[in-house]
Every structure is written in C-alpha cells, then in structure tokens.
mmCIF file of C-alpha atoms in Angstrom:
data_model
loop_
_atom_site.group_PDB
_atom_site.id
_atom_site.type_symbol
_atom_site.label_atom_id
_atom_site.label_comp_id
_atom_site.label_asym_id
_atom_site.label_seq_id
_atom_site.Cartn_x
_atom_site.Cartn_y
_atom_site.Cartn_z
ATOM 1 C CA MET A 1 50.447 98.473 72.162
ATOM 2 C CA PRO A 2 52.970 95.892 70.777
ATOM 3 C CA SER A 3 55.749 98.490 70.795
ATOM 4 C CA ILE A 4 54.997 99.433 74.399
ATOM 5 C CA ILE A 5 55.022 95.785 75.459
ATOM 6 C CA PHE A 6 58.280 95.204 73.515
ATOM 7 C CA ARG A 7 60.016 98.115 75.211
ATOM 8 C CA TYR A 8 58.782 96.993 78.617
ATOM 9 C CA LEU A 9 59.950 93.392 78.181
ATOM 10 C CA ALA A 10 63.308 94.435 76.664
ATOM 11 C CA ARG A 11 63.930 96.875 79.507
ATOM 12 C CA GLU A 12 63.142 94.304 82.171
ATOM 13 C CA MET A 13 65.276 91.638 80.531
ATOM 14 C CA LEU A 14 68.290 93.861 79.810
ATOM 15 C CA GLN A 15 68.291 95.425 83.289
ATOM 16 C CA VAL A 16 68.523 92.013 84.939
ATOM 17 C CA MET A 17 71.063 90.845 82.364
ATOM 18 C CA LEU A 18 73.363 93.817 83.090
ATOM 19 C CA ALA A 19 73.005 93.279 86.841
ATOM 20 C CA VAL A 20 73.850 89.559 86.606
ATOM 21 C CA THR A 21 76.720 90.244 84.184
ATOM 22 C CA GLY A 22 78.181 92.897 86.526
ATOM 23 C CA VAL A 23 78.020 90.617 89.562
ATOM 24 C CA VAL A 24 79.571 87.630 87.805
ATOM 25 C CA LEU A 25 82.239 89.839 86.194
ATOM 26 C CA LEU A 26 83.128 91.338 89.587
ATOM 27 C CA ILE A 27 83.520 87.861 91.120
ATOM 28 C CA ILE A 28 85.726 86.568 88.299
ATOM 29 C CA MET A 29 87.845 89.727 88.054
ATOM 30 C CA SER A 30 88.331 89.810 91.810
ATOM 31 C CA GLY A 31 89.588 86.227 91.803
ATOM 32 C CA ARG A 32 91.973 86.922 88.940
ATOM 33 C CA PHE A 33 93.166 90.137 90.542
ATOM 34 C CA VAL A 34 93.962 88.380 93.816
ATOM 35 C CA ASN A 35 95.898 85.734 91.890
ATOM 36 C CA TYR A 36 97.949 88.320 89.962
ATOM 37 C CA LEU A 37 98.450 90.371 93.116
ATOM 38 C CA ALA A 38 99.935 87.332 94.878
ATOM 39 C CA GLN A 39 102.269 86.786 91.953
ATOM 40 C CA ALA A 40 103.329 90.450 92.050
ATOM 41 C CA ALA A 41 103.897 90.256 95.806
ATOM 42 C CA SER A 42 106.111 87.185 95.389
ATOM 43 C CA GLY A 43 108.092 88.900 92.622
ATOM 44 C CA SER A 44 107.106 86.462 89.881
ATOM 45 C CA LEU A 45 105.048 89.143 88.086
ATOM 46 C CA ASN A 46 106.048 92.738 87.473
ATOM 47 C CA ALA A 47 103.589 94.931 89.379
ATOM 48 C CA ASP A 48 103.619 97.461 86.540
ATOM 49 C CA PHE A 49 101.879 94.862 84.319
ATOM 50 C CA LEU A 50 99.104 94.049 86.806
ATOM 51 C CA PHE A 51 96.353 96.462 85.789
ATOM 52 C CA ALA A 52 97.297 96.267 82.078
ATOM 53 C CA ILE A 53 96.817 92.503 82.119
ATOM 54 C CA MET A 54 93.452 92.821 83.859
ATOM 55 C CA GLY A 55 92.283 95.401 81.330
ATOM 56 C CA TYR A 56 93.366 93.414 78.332
ATOM 57 C CA ARG A 57 91.675 90.251 79.665
ATOM 58 C CA LEU A 58 88.352 92.021 80.314
ATOM 59 C CA PRO A 59 86.901 91.265 76.810
ATOM 60 C CA GLU A 60 87.898 87.606 77.226
ATOM 61 C CA PHE A 61 85.884 87.439 80.445
ATOM 62 C CA LEU A 62 82.922 89.373 79.023
ATOM 63 C CA VAL A 63 82.503 87.117 76.022
ATOM 64 C CA MET A 64 81.820 84.191 78.369
ATOM 65 C CA ILE A 65 79.783 86.105 80.935
ATOM 66 C CA ILE A 66 77.376 88.086 78.731
ATOM 67 C CA PRO A 67 75.516 85.017 77.340
ATOM 68 C CA LEU A 68 75.117 83.696 80.892
ATOM 69 C CA GLY A 69 73.825 87.098 81.999
ATOM 70 C CA LEU A 70 71.271 87.108 79.157
ATOM 71 C CA PHE A 71 70.146 83.574 79.958
ATOM 72 C CA LEU A 72 69.629 84.299 83.664
ATOM 73 C CA GLY A 73 68.204 87.735 82.855
ATOM 74 C CA ILE A 74 65.384 86.188 80.824
ATOM 75 C CA ILE A 75 64.619 83.548 83.459
ATOM 76 C CA LEU A 76 64.600 86.020 86.368
ATOM 77 C CA ALA A 77 62.891 88.936 84.637
ATOM 78 C CA TYR A 78 60.144 86.898 83.012
ATOM 79 C CA GLY A 79 59.835 84.734 86.113
ATOM 80 C CA ARG A 80 58.942 87.874 88.113
ATOM 81 C CA LEU A 81 56.348 88.816 85.498
ATOM 82 C CA TYR A 82 54.764 85.349 85.799
ATOM 83 C CA VAL A 83 54.781 85.456 89.616
ATOM 84 C CA GLU A 84 53.121 88.906 89.610
ATOM 85 C CA SER A 85 50.623 87.727 86.964
ATOM 86 C CA GLU A 86 51.761 90.354 84.471
ATOM 87 C CA MET A 87 52.338 87.656 81.850
ATOM 88 C CA THR A 88 48.787 86.416 82.405
ATOM 89 C CA ILE A 89 47.480 89.917 81.720
ATOM 90 C CA LEU A 90 49.624 90.197 78.574
ATOM 91 C CA GLY A 91 48.302 86.847 77.411
ATOM 92 C CA ALA A 92 44.741 88.045 77.968
ATOM 93 C CA THR A 93 45.472 90.983 75.661
ATOM 94 C CA GLY A 94 46.258 88.508 72.862
ATOM 95 C CA MET A 95 50.023 88.142 73.110
ATOM 96 C CA SER A 96 51.005 84.598 72.133
ATOM 97 C CA GLN A 97 54.034 82.569 73.104
ATOM 98 C CA GLY A 98 55.432 83.080 69.597
ATOM 99 C CA GLN A 99 55.127 86.869 69.953
ATOM 100 C CA LEU A 100 56.885 86.731 73.335
ATOM 101 C CA LEU A 101 59.709 84.733 71.770
ATOM 102 C CA ARG A 102 60.067 87.163 68.866
ATOM 103 C CA MET A 103 60.066 90.172 71.185
ATOM 104 C CA THR A 104 62.773 88.512 73.260
ATOM 105 C CA MET A 105 64.842 87.538 70.240
ATOM 106 C CA VAL A 106 65.176 91.119 68.942
ATOM 107 C CA PRO A 107 67.264 92.524 71.838
ATOM 108 C CA ALA A 108 69.016 89.141 72.081
ATOM 109 C CA LEU A 109 70.235 89.601 68.506
ATOM 110 C CA GLY A 110 71.795 92.894 69.595
ATOM 111 C CA VAL A 111 73.536 91.048 72.406
ATOM 112 C CA MET A 112 74.636 88.455 69.837
ATOM 113 C CA VAL A 113 76.324 91.165 67.747
ATOM 114 C CA VAL A 114 78.169 92.466 70.821
ATOM 115 C CA VAL A 115 79.357 88.964 71.721
ATOM 116 C CA ALA A 116 80.451 88.344 68.117
ATOM 117 C CA VAL A 117 82.542 91.537 68.027
ATOM 118 C CA LEU A 118 84.162 90.665 71.358
ATOM 119 C CA SER A 119 84.763 87.029 70.444
ATOM 120 C CA LEU A 120 86.060 87.500 66.895
ATOM 121 C CA PHE A 121 88.037 90.720 67.204
ATOM 122 C CA VAL A 122 88.368 92.404 70.580
ATOM 123 C CA ALA A 123 89.190 89.426 72.859
ATOM 124 C CA PRO A 124 91.921 87.976 70.560
ATOM 125 C CA LYS A 125 93.582 91.396 70.405
ATOM 126 C CA GLY A 126 93.466 91.684 74.172
ATOM 127 C CA ILE A 127 94.983 88.210 74.604
ATOM 128 C CA GLN A 128 97.719 89.132 72.153
ATOM 129 C CA GLN A 129 98.610 92.140 74.305
ATOM 130 C CA VAL A 130 98.656 89.966 77.420
ATOM 131 C CA GLU A 131 100.933 87.467 75.706
ATOM 132 C CA MET A 132 103.316 90.256 74.747
ATOM 133 C CA LEU A 133 103.413 91.491 78.348
ATOM 134 C CA LEU A 134 104.031 87.988 79.670
ATOM 135 C CA THR A 135 106.755 87.460 77.051
ATOM 136 C CA LYS A 136 108.454 90.612 78.305
ATOM 137 C CA GLN A 137 108.006 89.274 81.794
ATOM 138 C CA ASP A 138 109.709 86.013 80.843
ATOM 139 C CA ALA A 139 112.589 87.928 79.272
ATOM 140 C CA MET A 140 113.313 89.725 82.527
ATOM 141 C CA THR A 141 115.866 88.392 84.973
ATOM 142 C CA GLU A 142 114.929 87.566 88.533
ATOM 143 C CA PHE A 143 116.367 90.904 89.694
ATOM 144 C CA ASP A 144 113.951 92.834 87.463
ATOM 145 C CA THR A 145 111.073 91.483 89.579
ATOM 146 C CA LEU A 146 112.864 91.271 92.906
ATOM 147 C CA ALA A 147 110.993 92.797 95.851
ATOM 148 C CA PRO A 148 113.218 94.188 98.603
ATOM 149 C CA GLY A 149 112.767 92.569 101.990
ATOM 150 C CA ARG A 150 111.225 89.411 100.551
ATOM 151 C CA PHE A 151 112.643 85.958 99.868
ATOM 152 C CA GLN A 152 111.852 85.164 96.213
ATOM 153 C CA LEU A 153 111.536 81.564 95.068
ATOM 154 C CA LEU A 154 112.734 80.916 91.517
ATOM 155 C CA GLU A 155 113.560 78.137 89.078
ATOM 156 C CA GLY A 156 110.940 75.798 90.459
ATOM 157 C CA GLY A 157 112.180 76.238 94.023
ATOM 158 C CA ASN A 158 115.855 75.632 93.208
ATOM 159 C CA ARG A 159 116.890 79.212 93.910
ATOM 160 C CA VAL A 160 116.009 81.690 96.663
ATOM 161 C CA THR A 161 117.054 85.327 96.346
ATOM 162 C CA TYR A 162 116.843 88.106 98.916
ATOM 163 C CA THR A 163 118.019 91.708 99.148
ATOM 164 C CA GLU A 164 117.495 94.047 102.045
ATOM 165 C CA ALA A 165 117.318 97.222 99.926
ATOM 166 C CA LEU A 166 117.023 97.991 96.238
ATOM 167 C CA SER A 167 117.583 101.307 94.487
ATOM 168 C CA SER A 168 114.802 102.953 92.531
ATOM 169 C CA ASP A 169 116.473 102.123 89.213
ATOM 170 C CA ARG A 170 116.893 98.486 90.350
ATOM 171 C CA GLN A 171 120.634 98.625 89.687
ATOM 172 C CA GLN A 172 122.018 98.742 93.269
ATOM 173 C CA MET A 173 121.342 96.229 96.049
ATOM 174 C CA GLN A 174 122.291 95.993 99.701
ATOM 175 C CA LYS A 175 122.738 92.845 101.816
ATOM 176 C CA VAL A 176 122.284 90.247 99.126
ATOM 177 C CA PHE A 177 121.508 86.552 99.824
ATOM 178 C CA ILE A 178 121.344 83.910 97.077
ATOM 179 C CA ALA A 179 120.801 80.203 97.826
ATOM 180 C CA SER A 180 120.718 77.635 95.012
ATOM 181 C CA ARG A 181 120.748 73.879 94.816
ATOM 182 C CA THR A 182 121.393 71.280 92.117
ATOM 183 C CA ASP A 183 120.846 67.563 91.755
ATOM 184 C CA ASP A 184 124.035 67.138 89.757
ATOM 185 C CA ILE A 185 126.291 64.756 91.768
ATOM 186 C CA SER A 186 129.417 66.126 90.067
ATOM 187 C CA SER A 187 128.962 69.569 91.685
ATOM 188 C CA PRO A 188 128.081 70.795 95.170
ATOM 189 C CA ALA A 189 124.415 70.173 96.043
ATOM 190 C CA MET A 190 123.935 73.602 97.561
ATOM 191 C CA SER A 191 125.546 77.005 97.257
ATOM 192 C CA LEU A 192 125.060 80.084 99.445
ATOM 193 C CA VAL A 193 126.271 83.479 98.284
ATOM 194 C CA LEU A 194 126.300 86.434 100.708
ATOM 195 C CA ALA A 195 127.339 89.987 99.855
ATOM 196 C CA ASP A 196 127.252 93.383 101.463
ATOM 197 C CA SER A 197 126.217 95.016 98.201
ATOM 198 C CA GLY A 198 125.624 94.310 94.525
ATOM 199 C CA ARG A 199 125.071 96.081 91.273
ATOM 200 C CA ILE A 200 124.014 95.272 87.727
ATOM 201 C CA SER A 201 126.695 95.576 85.057
ATOM 202 C CA THR A 202 126.151 95.267 81.309
ATOM 203 C CA VAL A 203 128.803 94.227 78.790
ATOM 204 C CA GLU A 204 127.840 96.328 75.762
ATOM 205 C CA GLU A 205 129.744 94.208 73.227
ATOM 206 C CA GLN A 206 127.980 91.007 74.269
ATOM 207 C CA GLY A 207 124.702 92.527 75.402
ATOM 208 C CA GLN A 208 124.994 90.377 78.507
ATOM 209 C CA ARG A 209 124.214 91.495 82.058
ATOM 210 C CA TYR A 210 126.087 90.453 85.205
ATOM 211 C CA LEU A 211 125.384 90.782 88.894
ATOM 212 C CA ILE A 212 128.570 92.124 90.507
ATOM 213 C CA LEU A 213 128.663 91.334 94.244
ATOM 214 C CA ASN A 214 131.069 93.034 96.662
ATOM 215 C CA ASP A 215 132.610 91.939 99.961
ATOM 216 C CA GLY A 216 131.028 88.606 100.670
ATOM 217 C CA PHE A 217 131.318 84.849 101.015
ATOM 218 C CA ARG A 218 130.325 81.815 98.972
ATOM 219 C CA TYR A 219 129.615 78.481 100.694
ATOM 220 C CA ASP A 220 129.501 75.233 98.690
ATOM 221 C CA MET A 221 128.218 72.202 100.560
ATOM 222 C CA THR A 222 126.393 68.925 100.370
ATOM 223 C CA PRO A 223 123.663 68.466 102.991
ATOM 224 C CA GLY A 224 124.489 65.615 105.380
ATOM 225 C CA MET A 225 128.222 65.830 104.725
ATOM 226 C CA GLY A 226 130.796 67.772 106.722
ATOM 227 C CA ASN A 227 132.901 69.149 103.870
ATOM 228 C CA VAL A 228 132.159 72.807 103.148
ATOM 229 C CA ARG A 229 134.085 74.982 100.746
ATOM 230 C CA ILE A 230 134.236 78.635 101.793
ATOM 231 C CA ILE A 231 135.332 81.360 99.398
ATOM 232 C CA GLU A 232 135.802 84.920 100.567
ATOM 233 C CA TYR A 233 135.769 87.522 97.834
ATOM 234 C CA GLU A 234 135.956 91.232 97.266
ATOM 235 C CA THR A 235 134.241 91.077 93.883
ATOM 236 C CA TYR A 236 132.205 88.171 92.495
ATOM 237 C CA GLY A 237 130.314 88.167 89.185
ATOM 238 C CA LEU A 238 127.178 86.129 88.302
ATOM 239 C CA ARG A 239 125.889 86.039 84.769
ATOM 240 C CA MET A 240 122.195 86.763 84.625
ATOM 241 C CA GLU A 241 120.276 84.487 82.284
ATOM 242 C CA GLU A 242 118.008 86.391 79.910
ATOM 243 C CA ARG A 243 115.629 85.376 77.135
ATOM 244 C CA THR A 244 114.997 87.458 74.066
ATOM 245 C CA ILE A 245 111.558 89.010 73.818
ATOM 246 C CA ASN A 246 109.605 87.285 71.070
ATOM 247 C CA ASP A 247 106.940 89.441 69.427
ATOM 248 C CA GLU A 248 105.535 86.479 67.531
ATOM 249 C CA ILE A 249 102.537 85.126 69.508
ATOM 250 C CA SER A 250 102.129 81.389 69.072
ATOM 251 C CA ARG A 251 98.991 80.893 71.126
ATOM 252 C CA GLU A 252 95.997 80.251 68.901
ATOM 253 C CA GLN A 253 93.767 82.310 71.215
ATOM 254 C CA ALA A 254 95.775 85.414 70.366
ATOM 255 C CA LEU A 255 95.771 84.952 66.580
ATOM 256 C CA PRO A 256 93.503 87.203 64.492
ATOM 257 C CA THR A 257 90.306 85.575 63.310
ATOM 258 C CA GLY A 258 91.205 86.209 59.656
ATOM 259 C CA GLU A 259 94.368 84.187 60.101
ATOM 260 C CA LEU A 260 92.426 81.306 61.630
ATOM 261 C CA MET A 261 90.094 81.215 58.614
ATOM 262 C CA LYS A 262 93.029 80.648 56.264
ATOM 263 C CA SER A 263 94.530 77.738 58.230
ATOM 264 C CA ASP A 264 94.046 73.979 57.841
ATOM 265 C CA ASP A 265 95.585 73.268 61.249
ATOM 266 C CA THR A 266 93.025 71.456 63.431
ATOM 267 C CA ARG A 267 94.100 73.473 66.497
ATOM 268 C CA LEU A 268 93.308 76.707 64.717
ATOM 269 C CA ILE A 269 90.095 75.314 63.274
ATOM 270 C CA ALA A 270 88.975 74.342 66.779
ATOM 271 C CA GLU A 271 89.746 77.862 67.997
ATOM 272 C CA LEU A 272 87.817 79.418 65.104
ATOM 273 C CA GLN A 273 84.782 77.225 65.734
ATOM 274 C CA TRP A 274 84.907 78.170 69.415
ATOM 275 C CA ARG A 275 84.893 81.884 68.611
ATOM 276 C CA LEU A 276 81.942 81.409 66.276
ATOM 277 C CA SER A 277 80.119 79.285 68.839
ATOM 278 C CA LEU A 278 79.903 81.989 71.467
ATOM 279 C CA PRO A 279 77.665 84.389 69.474
ATOM 280 C CA LEU A 280 75.736 81.407 68.037
ATOM 281 C CA LEU A 281 75.041 80.412 71.629
ATOM 282 C CA VAL A 282 72.890 83.499 72.215
ATOM 283 C CA PRO A 283 69.764 82.796 70.099
ATOM 284 C CA ILE A 284 69.781 79.153 71.191
ATOM 285 C CA ILE A 285 69.762 79.997 74.890
ATOM 286 C CA VAL A 286 66.839 82.363 74.226
ATOM 287 C CA LEU A 287 64.870 79.328 72.986
ATOM 288 C CA LEU A 288 65.753 77.594 76.251
ATOM 289 C CA ALA A 289 65.231 80.486 78.600
ATOM 290 C CA VAL A 290 61.780 81.675 77.491
ATOM 291 C CA PRO A 291 60.046 78.342 78.271
ATOM 292 C CA LEU A 292 62.089 77.923 81.442
ATOM 293 C CA SER A 293 60.970 81.338 82.709
ATOM 294 C CA ARG A 294 57.347 80.245 82.911
ATOM 295 C CA VAL A 295 56.520 79.481 86.541
ATOM 296 C CA ASN A 296 53.453 79.070 88.671
ATOM 297 C CA PRO A 297 52.912 82.181 90.849
ATOM 298 C CA ARG A 298 52.881 79.986 93.942
ATOM 299 C CA GLN A 299 56.255 78.423 93.054
ATOM 300 C CA GLY A 300 58.287 81.642 93.024
ATOM 301 C CA ARG A 301 60.528 83.163 90.348
ATOM 302 C CA PHE A 302 63.639 81.178 91.308
ATOM 303 C CA VAL A 303 62.234 77.664 90.930
ATOM 304 C CA LYS A 304 63.633 77.221 87.405
ATOM 305 C CA LEU A 305 66.926 78.949 88.154
ATOM 306 C CA LEU A 306 68.962 75.889 89.217
ATOM 307 C CA PRO A 307 67.757 73.622 86.365
ATOM 308 C CA GLY A 308 68.452 76.450 83.924
ATOM 309 C CA VAL A 309 71.976 77.027 85.213
ATOM 310 C CA LEU A 310 72.755 73.314 85.041
ATOM 311 C CA LEU A 311 71.407 73.125 81.498
ATOM 312 C CA TYR A 312 73.548 76.111 80.471
ATOM 313 C CA LEU A 313 76.708 74.774 82.164
ATOM 314 C CA PHE A 314 76.246 71.395 80.477
ATOM 315 C CA TYR A 315 75.913 73.244 77.173
ATOM 316 C CA LEU A 316 79.255 74.976 77.741
ATOM 317 C CA ALA A 317 80.876 71.780 78.968
ATOM 318 C CA LEU A 318 79.832 69.960 75.773
ATOM 319 C CA LEU A 319 81.173 72.838 73.656
ATOM 320 C CA MET A 320 84.536 72.679 75.457
ATOM 321 C CA PHE A 321 84.653 68.908 75.056
ATOM 322 C CA ALA A 322 83.893 69.210 71.323
ATOM 323 C CA ARG A 323 86.562 71.923 70.937
ATOM 324 C CA SER A 324 89.122 69.734 72.644
ATOM 325 C CA ALA A 325 88.087 66.735 70.552
ATOM 326 C CA VAL A 326 88.556 68.710 67.308
ATOM 327 C CA ASP A 327 91.909 69.938 68.563
ATOM 328 C CA ASP A 328 93.008 66.341 69.250
ATOM 329 C CA GLN A 329 91.503 65.125 65.938
ATOM 330 C CA ARG A 330 89.086 62.799 67.745
ATOM 331 C CA ILE A 331 86.188 64.505 65.954
ATOM 332 C CA PRO A 332 86.427 65.573 62.299
ATOM 333 C CA ALA A 333 86.654 69.302 61.792
ATOM 334 C CA THR A 334 83.596 69.170 59.475
ATOM 335 C CA ILE A 335 81.493 67.988 62.424
ATOM 336 C CA GLY A 336 83.371 70.141 64.867
ATOM 337 C CA VAL A 337 81.335 71.764 67.643
ATOM 338 C CA TRP A 338 78.246 72.163 65.509
ATOM 339 C CA TRP A 339 76.631 68.941 66.754
ATOM 340 C CA VAL A 340 76.402 70.445 70.231
ATOM 341 C CA HIS A 341 74.511 73.483 68.894
ATOM 342 C CA ALA A 342 72.256 71.161 66.865
ATOM 343 C CA ILE A 343 71.359 69.164 69.972
ATOM 344 C CA TYR A 344 70.541 72.239 72.051
ATOM 345 C CA LEU A 345 68.670 73.877 69.177
ATOM 346 C CA ALA A 346 66.491 70.752 68.974
ATOM 347 C CA ILE A 347 65.954 70.884 72.759
ATOM 348 C CA GLY A 348 65.021 74.575 72.582
ATOM 349 C CA LEU A 349 62.566 74.082 69.740
ATOM 350 C CA PHE A 350 61.021 71.103 71.558
ATOM 351 C CA MET A 351 60.589 73.156 74.739
ATOM 352 C CA VAL A 352 59.030 76.053 72.808
ATOM 353 C CA SER A 353 56.608 73.731 70.995
ATOM 354 C CA GLN A 354 55.659 71.994 74.258
ATOM 355 C CA GLU A 355 55.069 75.343 75.932
ATOM 356 C CA ALA A 356 52.861 76.492 73.043
ATOM 357 C CA LEU A 357 50.932 73.214 73.120
ATOM 358 C CA GLN A 358 50.299 73.477 76.896
ATOM 359 C CA LEU A 359 49.052 77.077 76.500
ATOM 360 C CA LYS A 360 46.759 76.014 73.674
ATOM 361 C CA LEU A 361 45.320 73.148 75.707
ATOM 362 C CA GLY A 362 44.923 75.440 78.708
ATOM 363 C CA ARG A 363 42.928 77.983 76.700
ATOM 364 C CA SER A 364 40.804 75.201 75.165
ATOM 365 C CA ASN A 365 39.930 73.871 78.610
ATOM 366 C CA ALA A 366 39.161 77.415 79.809
ATOM 367 C CA ASN A 367 36.809 77.994 76.884
ATOM 368 C CA ALA A 368 35.132 74.661 77.471
#
C-alpha cells in the first residue's frame, strides 16, 4: 500500500510540475526570442546566431524555472487531492503528515539532482557558448550584420547605414547611404556619404578591411549653418573598425564551477554560492509547499496559490540581494547567501510542525 500511494502522489506532483514548467518556459523563451528577433531584424544581431543563442540559454532558464514548477506542482496537485477529499481518505488509512512529507521529498531529491547538474555544469557551459557567439558578433563590422533595404542605427545613434541591395557573400552593395554625426567642434557636425555601389576590400598585409565606394558624393555640414562642403568622387575608401575575437570569457556566470571553487575573489564566491543555492532551494520549498497545499474543500485548490507564489518570489529576491551584497562585500563571504536559506528552512520547519500539531488536535477532538 505505501508504494502504491507513493507512486500515485509522485505521479500527480510531477505531472503538474512538468506542465507548469513547460508553460513558464514557453512564456520566457517567447519573450527572449522576440527580443533577439527584433535585434536581428535591426541588424544588431546576426540572424545565424539566433537559434544557437536560444538553445545555449535553455539550461540557464530551466535552472530557475524547475524549482518554481516543483513548488507550484505540489501546491496544485495536493490541493486537488484535498479538495476531492482524497487526502482525507489517505489520512484515514493511517498516512501521517510526516509520511506525506517523506514521500514528497523522494522525487524532489531527484529534481534537486537535475537542478544541481544544470546549475553547476550545463548552464555555465551554455553561457560560455553564448558569450563566444556574442564576442564574435562584437568583432563583426556593421556591414556583416547589415540588412538590405533597412536603415541600421549604429554607434549609439551616431551613424545610420543603408544599402538597397547586398550580394549573398556580403561583399558587394548597391545604392549605399551612410550618415554620421560628431560632437567634435573642430570637425563637421554631420557627414553624408552616397554611392552608387560599394565593395569590401581587405589589405592582406595589414589584415584590415575597407569599404570601397564608387561614383558618389560626400556632404560635410553643420546643422543650422549654411556652409556645406561637397566632394564628388569616383572611388572613396572607408576603413572598417574591427575588434579581435577574444576566446577568454570574463563573465563569472560562464566560468566553470571548478574554477570558482579555487578563487578568493568575492565576485566569483558570490557566483559559486548562487549556483549551490539553486539545488539547495528544492528541499526547502518542499517544506513550504506541503503545508501550503492543505486547503479546505470548500475553499478550492487555488486559495493558497497567490500566498505561495509571493513567498517563493520573496525567497528568490532575498537570495539575489544576498548574492549582490556578497559581490559588493557588504556581507562577508562566510555568511554569504546561507542566512536566507536558514530563515526559510526555519519557516518551513515551523509550518510543518504547526500542520502536524493541528492534525493531532483535530484527531484528538474527533476521538473525544
């Protein structure tokens, strides 16, 4: 009988957890995808990197969503069992609150292992790959991401580039327009460059690339003043600024966990404690969710949902605050984020003990 009940409870809890995780993941991924798609459409992100970045960031999203899915899965699944009086029947068969907690904790420990693997190993590797892609993106010139038929805003809005047509190898352009401005009073405030065509040329000895424009005009002017300098040219060269791709990833989120363990840097210590906190979060939220799932059949299964979500979000907010405080050296690394877990562990144990006490008093009154 205990094994049957365990399988039944685990199945109900995990089914709801997977459903909640899938819905939240879809919402977050959709928002991110729209953001990256807008960047690709504007030319600030290479469209070839779009799906790769989304794939590499998936573990980073999952490691935050899975604990929330488990927390809500317990509240919703067990709440339904209370509303339909199934928990009352299980209690009548002799199942105590402690047994319910232990049966819940077993599959939760499996979830904890999954979160630990994602947090400590998979997510940092994915972030590292994203950083490498973005570094390559930064090393590209504006013409590597130029979208034909679109005005592309660059350099914080100080340059606008447009081409009517672009060859498949991105080396030949037709009808080129480049507008740039500068706040330097010693040079013209605005320059317009027009050309019938353009091509990319590389100087092998220097490794430098140039944009060679043909048959066009350059206008140098200062807005509000009548003097305009007009230059007509047959060939005009513009050096294209490039940055070297750096394979060394400096972001602490992308560093391997083993490297974080060897460091005395408070930033890296804060990152390590954050990664360890996410799997540690799982058994603590089980202590919170099991008492919260108990509802009166007349109240409905969703009555504890909002308080539970607020409690969970405040937990995460405190962890983020503690991580930032360790990073800024406002909290000693020895205290770190652990005080947040200690507080919520105490809250969870208190809620479990109060729930057990209420059940005991209820049974005593029933017997009386």
